[in-house]
Amino acid sequence: LNIWDFISSAICLTGIVMAYYADTQLHEFVTGNQKLKEQGKPKIPNLDTGLWHYSRHPNYLGEQLWWWGLVIFAWNLGQGWTLIGALVNTLCLVYVTILVERRMVKQQYRAEAYRAYQKTTSVWIPWFKSHVAATKDKNT
């Protein structure tokens, strides 16, 4: 074992934990919205709590961390060709992210809220909310 084994393991574990919590939060949000719909109440337009407060797609980031952690592990074993698989997977998730983002702003009940969310929240990399964009919109 060397330092790269520990680094890759930490990245993979972080990815698994992040994807698990993000998917759990998403499931709870969707389930909650379904219950609101059944009760005839308005649905909540966005999931912007938990990990989703810092990233619009933390589940995708978790998956990417897993795959890139595996690449580091494999690269350390002389299997650099695994980079190709992780790169293809990343490109696929970039495309899927674009499709999801387009779908979200086409849904009438959430379009305005999601556009505001896009202006203040990072796509993948968790970051603090951008209050500059939110303030600018309020002043316009």
JSON list of C-alpha atoms in Angstrom, two decimals:
[
{"chain": "A", "resi": 1, "resn": "LEU", "atom": "CA", "xyz": [0.00, 0.00, 0.00]},
{"chain": "A", "resi": 2, "resn": "ASN", "atom": "CA", "xyz": [1.10, 3.53, -0.70]},
{"chain": "A", "resi": 3, "resn": "ILE", "atom": "CA", "xyz": [-0.28, 7.07, -0.40]},
{"chain": "A", "resi": 4, "resn": "TRP", "atom": "CA", "xyz": [-2.19, 6.75, -3.71]},
{"chain": "A", "resi": 5, "resn": "ASP", "atom": "CA", "xyz": [-4.11, 3.77, -2.36]},
{"chain": "A", "resi": 6, "resn": "PHE", "atom": "CA", "xyz": [-5.27, 5.84, 0.60]},
{"chain": "A", "resi": 7, "resn": "ILE", "atom": "CA", "xyz": [-6.09, 8.86, -1.56]},
{"chain": "A", "resi": 8, "resn": "SER", "atom": "CA", "xyz": [-8.09, 6.80, -4.05]},
{"chain": "A", "resi": 9, "resn": "SER", "atom": "CA", "xyz": [-9.90, 5.00, -1.23]},
{"chain": "A", "resi": 10, "resn": "ALA", "atom": "CA", "xyz": [-10.81, 8.31, 0.41]},
{"chain": "A", "resi": 11, "resn": "ILE", "atom": "CA", "xyz": [-12.10, 9.69, -2.90]},
{"chain": "A", "resi": 12, "resn": "CYS", "atom": "CA", "xyz": [-14.15, 6.54, -3.60]},
{"chain": "A", "resi": 13, "resn": "LEU", "atom": "CA", "xyz": [-15.60, 6.49, -0.10]},
{"chain": "A", "resi": 14, "resn": "THR", "atom": "CA", "xyz": [-16.47, 10.19, -0.29]},
{"chain": "A", "resi": 15, "resn": "GLY", "atom": "CA", "xyz": [-18.20, 9.54, -3.61]},
{"chain": "A", "resi": 16, "resn": "ILE", "atom": "CA", "xyz": [-20.24, 6.64, -2.27]},
{"chain": "A", "resi": 17, "resn": "VAL", "atom": "CA", "xyz": [-21.33, 8.57, 0.82]},
{"chain": "A", "resi": 18, "resn": "MET", "atom": "CA", "xyz": [-22.16, 11.71, -1.18]},
{"chain": "A", "resi": 19, "resn": "ALA", "atom": "CA", "xyz": [-24.17, 9.80, -3.81]},
{"chain": "A", "resi": 20, "resn": "TYR", "atom": "CA", "xyz": [-26.03, 7.87, -1.11]},
{"chain": "A", "resi": 21, "resn": "TYR", "atom": "CA", "xyz": [-27.06, 10.98, 0.83]},
{"chain": "A", "resi": 22, "resn": "ALA", "atom": "CA", "xyz": [-27.89, 12.96, -2.31]},
{"chain": "A", "resi": 23, "resn": "ASP", "atom": "CA", "xyz": [-30.04, 10.14, -3.70]},
{"chain": "A", "resi": 24, "resn": "THR", "atom": "CA", "xyz": [-31.74, 9.66, -0.32]},
{"chain": "A", "resi": 25, "resn": "GLN", "atom": "CA", "xyz": [-32.53, 13.37, -0.11]},
{"chain": "A", "resi": 26, "resn": "LEU", "atom": "CA", "xyz": [-33.82, 13.34, -3.69]},
{"chain": "A", "resi": 27, "resn": "HIS", "atom": "CA", "xyz": [-36.03, 10.32, -2.97]},
{"chain": "A", "resi": 28, "resn": "GLU", "atom": "CA", "xyz": [-37.49, 12.01, 0.12]},
{"chain": "A", "resi": 29, "resn": "PHE", "atom": "CA", "xyz": [-38.15, 15.18, -1.89]},
{"chain": "A", "resi": 30, "resn": "VAL", "atom": "CA", "xyz": [-39.90, 13.32, -4.72]},
{"chain": "A", "resi": 31, "resn": "THR", "atom": "CA", "xyz": [-41.92, 11.23, -2.25]},
{"chain": "A", "resi": 32, "resn": "GLY", "atom": "CA", "xyz": [-42.92, 14.37, -0.34]},
{"chain": "A", "resi": 33, "resn": "ASN", "atom": "CA", "xyz": [-43.99, 16.12, -3.53]},
{"chain": "A", "resi": 34, "resn": "GLN", "atom": "CA", "xyz": [-46.06, 13.10, -4.53]},
{"chain": "A", "resi": 35, "resn": "LYS", "atom": "CA", "xyz": [-47.87, 13.24, -1.18]},
{"chain": "A", "resi": 36, "resn": "LEU", "atom": "CA", "xyz": [-48.51, 16.97, -1.62]},
{"chain": "A", "resi": 37, "resn": "LYS", "atom": "CA", "xyz": [-49.94, 16.30, -5.08]},
{"chain": "A", "resi": 38, "resn": "GLU", "atom": "CA", "xyz": [-52.21, 13.55, -3.72]},
{"chain": "A", "resi": 39, "resn": "GLN", "atom": "CA", "xyz": [-53.48, 15.98, -1.07]},
{"chain": "A", "resi": 40, "resn": "GLY", "atom": "CA", "xyz": [-54.21, 18.61, -3.72]},
{"chain": "A", "resi": 41, "resn": "LYS", "atom": "CA", "xyz": [-51.53, 20.93, -2.37]},
{"chain": "A", "resi": 42, "resn": "PRO", "atom": "CA", "xyz": [-48.94, 22.73, -4.50]},
{"chain": "A", "resi": 43, "resn": "LYS", "atom": "CA", "xyz": [-45.67, 20.89, -5.02]},
{"chain": "A", "resi": 44, "resn": "ILE", "atom": "CA", "xyz": [-42.35, 22.29, -3.86]},
{"chain": "A", "resi": 45, "resn": "PRO", "atom": "CA", "xyz": [-40.51, 23.40, -7.02]},
{"chain": "A", "resi": 46, "resn": "ASN", "atom": "CA", "xyz": [-36.90, 22.71, -5.98]},
{"chain": "A", "resi": 47, "resn": "LEU", "atom": "CA", "xyz": [-34.84, 20.53, -3.74]},
{"chain": "A", "resi": 48, "resn": "ASP", "atom": "CA", "xyz": [-32.41, 23.07, -2.32]},
{"chain": "A", "resi": 49, "resn": "THR", "atom": "CA", "xyz": [-31.68, 21.70, 1.13]},
{"chain": "A", "resi": 50, "resn": "GLY", "atom": "CA", "xyz": [-29.03, 19.29, 2.39]},
{"chain": "A", "resi": 51, "resn": "LEU", "atom": "CA", "xyz": [-26.34, 18.59, -0.20]},
{"chain": "A", "resi": 52, "resn": "TRP", "atom": "CA", "xyz": [-28.61, 20.17, -2.82]},
{"chain": "A", "resi": 53, "resn": "HIS", "atom": "CA", "xyz": [-28.11, 23.53, -1.13]},
{"chain": "A", "resi": 54, "resn": "TYR", "atom": "CA", "xyz": [-24.49, 23.53, -2.32]},
{"chain": "A", "resi": 55, "resn": "SER", "atom": "CA", "xyz": [-24.74, 21.67, -5.63]},
{"chain": "A", "resi": 56, "resn": "ARG", "atom": "CA", "xyz": [-27.53, 21.20, -8.18]},
{"chain": "A", "resi": 57, "resn": "HIS", "atom": "CA", "xyz": [-26.39, 17.63, -8.86]},
{"chain": "A", "resi": 58, "resn": "PRO", "atom": "CA", "xyz": [-24.51, 16.26, -5.83]},
{"chain": "A", "resi": 59, "resn": "ASN", "atom": "CA", "xyz": [-25.54, 12.71, -6.76]},
{"chain": "A", "resi": 60, "resn": "TYR", "atom": "CA", "xyz": [-23.69, 13.04, -10.08]},
{"chain": "A", "resi": 61, "resn": "LEU", "atom": "CA", "xyz": [-20.64, 14.45, -8.30]},
{"chain": "A", "resi": 62, "resn": "GLY", "atom": "CA", "xyz": [-20.67, 11.49, -5.92]},
{"chain": "A", "resi": 63, "resn": "GLU", "atom": "CA", "xyz": [-20.72, 9.09, -8.84]},
{"chain": "A", "resi": 64, "resn": "GLN", "atom": "CA", "xyz": [-17.87, 10.95, -10.52]},
{"chain": "A", "resi": 65, "resn": "LEU", "atom": "CA", "xyz": [-15.77, 10.85, -7.36]},
{"chain": "A", "resi": 66, "resn": "TRP", "atom": "CA", "xyz": [-16.26, 7.07, -7.24]},
{"chain": "A", "resi": 67, "resn": "TRP", "atom": "CA", "xyz": [-15.12, 6.54, -10.84]},
{"chain": "A", "resi": 68, "resn": "TRP", "atom": "CA", "xyz": [-12.18, 8.95, -10.68]},
{"chain": "A", "resi": 69, "resn": "GLY", "atom": "CA", "xyz": [-11.08, 7.42, -7.37]},
{"chain": "A", "resi": 70, "resn": "LEU", "atom": "CA", "xyz": [-11.00, 4.05, -9.14]},
{"chain": "A", "resi": 71, "resn": "VAL", "atom": "CA", "xyz": [-8.90, 5.58, -11.92]},
{"chain": "A", "resi": 72, "resn": "ILE", "atom": "CA", "xyz": [-6.32, 6.77, -9.38]},
{"chain": "A", "resi": 73, "resn": "PHE", "atom": "CA", "xyz": [-6.24, 3.30, -7.84]},
{"chain": "A", "resi": 74, "resn": "ALA", "atom": "CA", "xyz": [-5.88, 1.61, -11.26]},
{"chain": "A", "resi": 75, "resn": "TRP", "atom": "CA", "xyz": [-3.33, 4.15, -12.50]},
{"chain": "A", "resi": 76, "resn": "ASN", "atom": "CA", "xyz": [-1.20, 3.37, -9.45]},
{"chain": "A", "resi": 77, "resn": "LEU", "atom": "CA", "xyz": [-1.30, -0.29, -10.57]},
{"chain": "A", "resi": 78, "resn": "GLY", "atom": "CA", "xyz": [-0.16, 0.61, -14.07]},
{"chain": "A", "resi": 79, "resn": "GLN", "atom": "CA", "xyz": [-3.65, 0.40, -15.58]},
{"chain": "A", "resi": 80, "resn": "GLY", "atom": "CA", "xyz": [-3.86, 3.95, -16.95]},
{"chain": "A", "resi": 81, "resn": "TRP", "atom": "CA", "xyz": [-6.24, 2.88, -19.71]},
{"chain": "A", "resi": 82, "resn": "THR", "atom": "CA", "xyz": [-9.06, 3.04, -17.11]},
{"chain": "A", "resi": 83, "resn": "LEU", "atom": "CA", "xyz": [-8.92, 6.79, -17.60]},
{"chain": "A", "resi": 84, "resn": "ILE", "atom": "CA", "xyz": [-10.88, 6.26, -20.82]},
{"chain": "A", "resi": 85, "resn": "GLY", "atom": "CA", "xyz": [-13.86, 4.74, -19.02]},
{"chain": "A", "resi": 86, "resn": "ALA", "atom": "CA", "xyz": [-14.02, 7.48, -16.40]},
{"chain": "A", "resi": 87, "resn": "LEU", "atom": "CA", "xyz": [-13.71, 10.15, -19.09]},
{"chain": "A", "resi": 88, "resn": "VAL", "atom": "CA", "xyz": [-16.55, 8.62, -21.14]},
{"chain": "A", "resi": 89, "resn": "ASN", "atom": "CA", "xyz": [-18.66, 8.36, -17.98]},
{"chain": "A", "resi": 90, "resn": "THR", "atom": "CA", "xyz": [-17.98, 12.02, -17.18]},
{"chain": "A", "resi": 91, "resn": "LEU", "atom": "CA", "xyz": [-18.95, 13.10, -20.69]},
{"chain": "A", "resi": 92, "resn": "CYS", "atom": "CA", "xyz": [-22.18, 11.09, -20.42]},
{"chain": "A", "resi": 93, "resn": "LEU", "atom": "CA", "xyz": [-23.04, 12.72, -17.09]},
{"chain": "A", "resi": 94, "resn": "VAL", "atom": "CA", "xyz": [-22.30, 16.18, -18.52]},
{"chain": "A", "resi": 95, "resn": "TYR", "atom": "CA", "xyz": [-24.80, 15.44, -21.30]},
{"chain": "A", "resi": 96, "resn": "VAL", "atom": "CA", "xyz": [-27.38, 14.07, -18.85]},
{"chain": "A", "resi": 97, "resn": "THR", "atom": "CA", "xyz": [-26.91, 17.14, -16.65]},
{"chain": "A", "resi": 98, "resn": "ILE", "atom": "CA", "xyz": [-27.67, 19.40, -19.61]},
{"chain": "A", "resi": 99, "resn": "LEU", "atom": "CA", "xyz": [-30.81, 17.39, -20.39]},
{"chain": "A", "resi": 100, "resn": "VAL", "atom": "CA", "xyz": [-32.01, 17.51, -16.77]},
{"chain": "A", "resi": 101, "resn": "GLU", "atom": "CA", "xyz": [-31.37, 21.24, -16.51]},
{"chain": "A", "resi": 102, "resn": "ARG", "atom": "CA", "xyz": [-33.36, 21.89, -19.70]},
{"chain": "A", "resi": 103, "resn": "ARG", "atom": "CA", "xyz": [-36.24, 19.73, -18.46]},
{"chain": "A", "resi": 104, "resn": "MET", "atom": "CA", "xyz": [-36.35, 21.52, -15.11]},
{"chain": "A", "resi": 105, "resn": "VAL", "atom": "CA", "xyz": [-36.81, 24.97, -16.66]},
{"chain": "A", "resi": 106, "resn": "LYS", "atom": "CA", "xyz": [-39.51, 23.65, -19.03]},
{"chain": "A", "resi": 107, "resn": "GLN", "atom": "CA", "xyz": [-41.73, 22.56, -16.14]},
{"chain": "A", "resi": 108, "resn": "GLN", "atom": "CA", "xyz": [-44.04, 25.48, -15.55]},
{"chain": "A", "resi": 109, "resn": "TYR", "atom": "CA", "xyz": [-44.48, 25.10, -11.79]},
{"chain": "A", "resi": 110, "resn": "ARG", "atom": "CA", "xyz": [-40.74, 25.18, -11.16]},
{"chain": "A", "resi": 111, "resn": "ALA", "atom": "CA", "xyz": [-39.19, 27.18, -14.04]},
{"chain": "A", "resi": 112, "resn": "GLU", "atom": "CA", "xyz": [-38.79, 30.50, -12.23]},
{"chain": "A", "resi": 113, "resn": "ALA", "atom": "CA", "xyz": [-37.55, 28.93, -8.99]},
{"chain": "A", "resi": 114, "resn": "TYR", "atom": "CA", "xyz": [-35.13, 26.68, -10.85]},
{"chain": "A", "resi": 115, "resn": "ARG", "atom": "CA", "xyz": [-33.67, 29.56, -12.86]},
{"chain": "A", "resi": 116, "resn": "ALA", "atom": "CA", "xyz": [-32.99, 31.39, -9.59]},
{"chain": "A", "resi": 117, "resn": "TYR", "atom": "CA", "xyz": [-31.47, 28.19, -8.19]},
{"chain": "A", "resi": 118, "resn": "GLN", "atom": "CA", "xyz": [-29.21, 27.94, -11.26]},
{"chain": "A", "resi": 119, "resn": "LYS", "atom": "CA", "xyz": [-27.95, 31.47, -10.67]},
{"chain": "A", "resi": 120, "resn": "THR", "atom": "CA", "xyz": [-27.02, 30.85, -7.04]},
{"chain": "A", "resi": 121, "resn": "THR", "atom": "CA", "xyz": [-25.97, 27.19, -6.91]},
{"chain": "A", "resi": 122, "resn": "SER", "atom": "CA", "xyz": [-23.02, 25.39, -8.50]},
{"chain": "A", "resi": 123, "resn": "VAL", "atom": "CA", "xyz": [-23.81, 22.68, -11.04]},
{"chain": "A", "resi": 124, "resn": "TRP", "atom": "CA", "xyz": [-21.63, 19.89, -9.58]},
{"chain": "A", "resi": 125, "resn": "ILE", "atom": "CA", "xyz": [-18.88, 21.15, -7.30]},
{"chain": "A", "resi": 126, "resn": "PRO", "atom": "CA", "xyz": [-20.38, 22.01, -3.89]},
{"chain": "A", "resi": 127, "resn": "TRP", "atom": "CA", "xyz": [-19.91, 25.67, -3.14]},
{"chain": "A", "resi": 128, "resn": "PHE", "atom": "CA", "xyz": [-21.45, 28.43, -1.09]},
{"chain": "A", "resi": 129, "resn": "LYS", "atom": "CA", "xyz": [-24.53, 30.13, -2.49]},
{"chain": "A", "resi": 130, "resn": "SER", "atom": "CA", "xyz": [-23.85, 33.03, -4.80]},
{"chain": "A", "resi": 131, "resn": "HIS", "atom": "CA", "xyz": [-25.72, 35.88, -3.17]},
{"chain": "A", "resi": 132, "resn": "VAL", "atom": "CA", "xyz": [-24.44, 38.38, -5.75]},
{"chain": "A", "resi": 133, "resn": "ALA", "atom": "CA", "xyz": [-26.63, 36.88, -8.47]},
{"chain": "A", "resi": 134, "resn": "ALA", "atom": "CA", "xyz": [-29.62, 36.70, -6.15]},
{"chain": "A", "resi": 135, "resn": "THR", "atom": "CA", "xyz": [-29.19, 40.33, -5.07]},
{"chain": "A", "resi": 136, "resn": "LYS", "atom": "CA", "xyz": [-28.74, 41.47, -8.68]},
{"chain": "A", "resi": 137, "resn": "ASP", "atom": "CA", "xyz": [-32.03, 39.81, -9.69]},
{"chain": "A", "resi": 138, "resn": "LYS", "atom": "CA", "xyz": [-33.91, 41.49, -6.85]},
{"chain": "A", "resi": 139, "resn": "ASN", "atom": "CA", "xyz": [-32.61, 44.89, -7.94]},
{"chain": "A", "resi": 140, "resn": "THR", "atom": "CA", "xyz": [-33.55, 44.43, -11.59]}
]
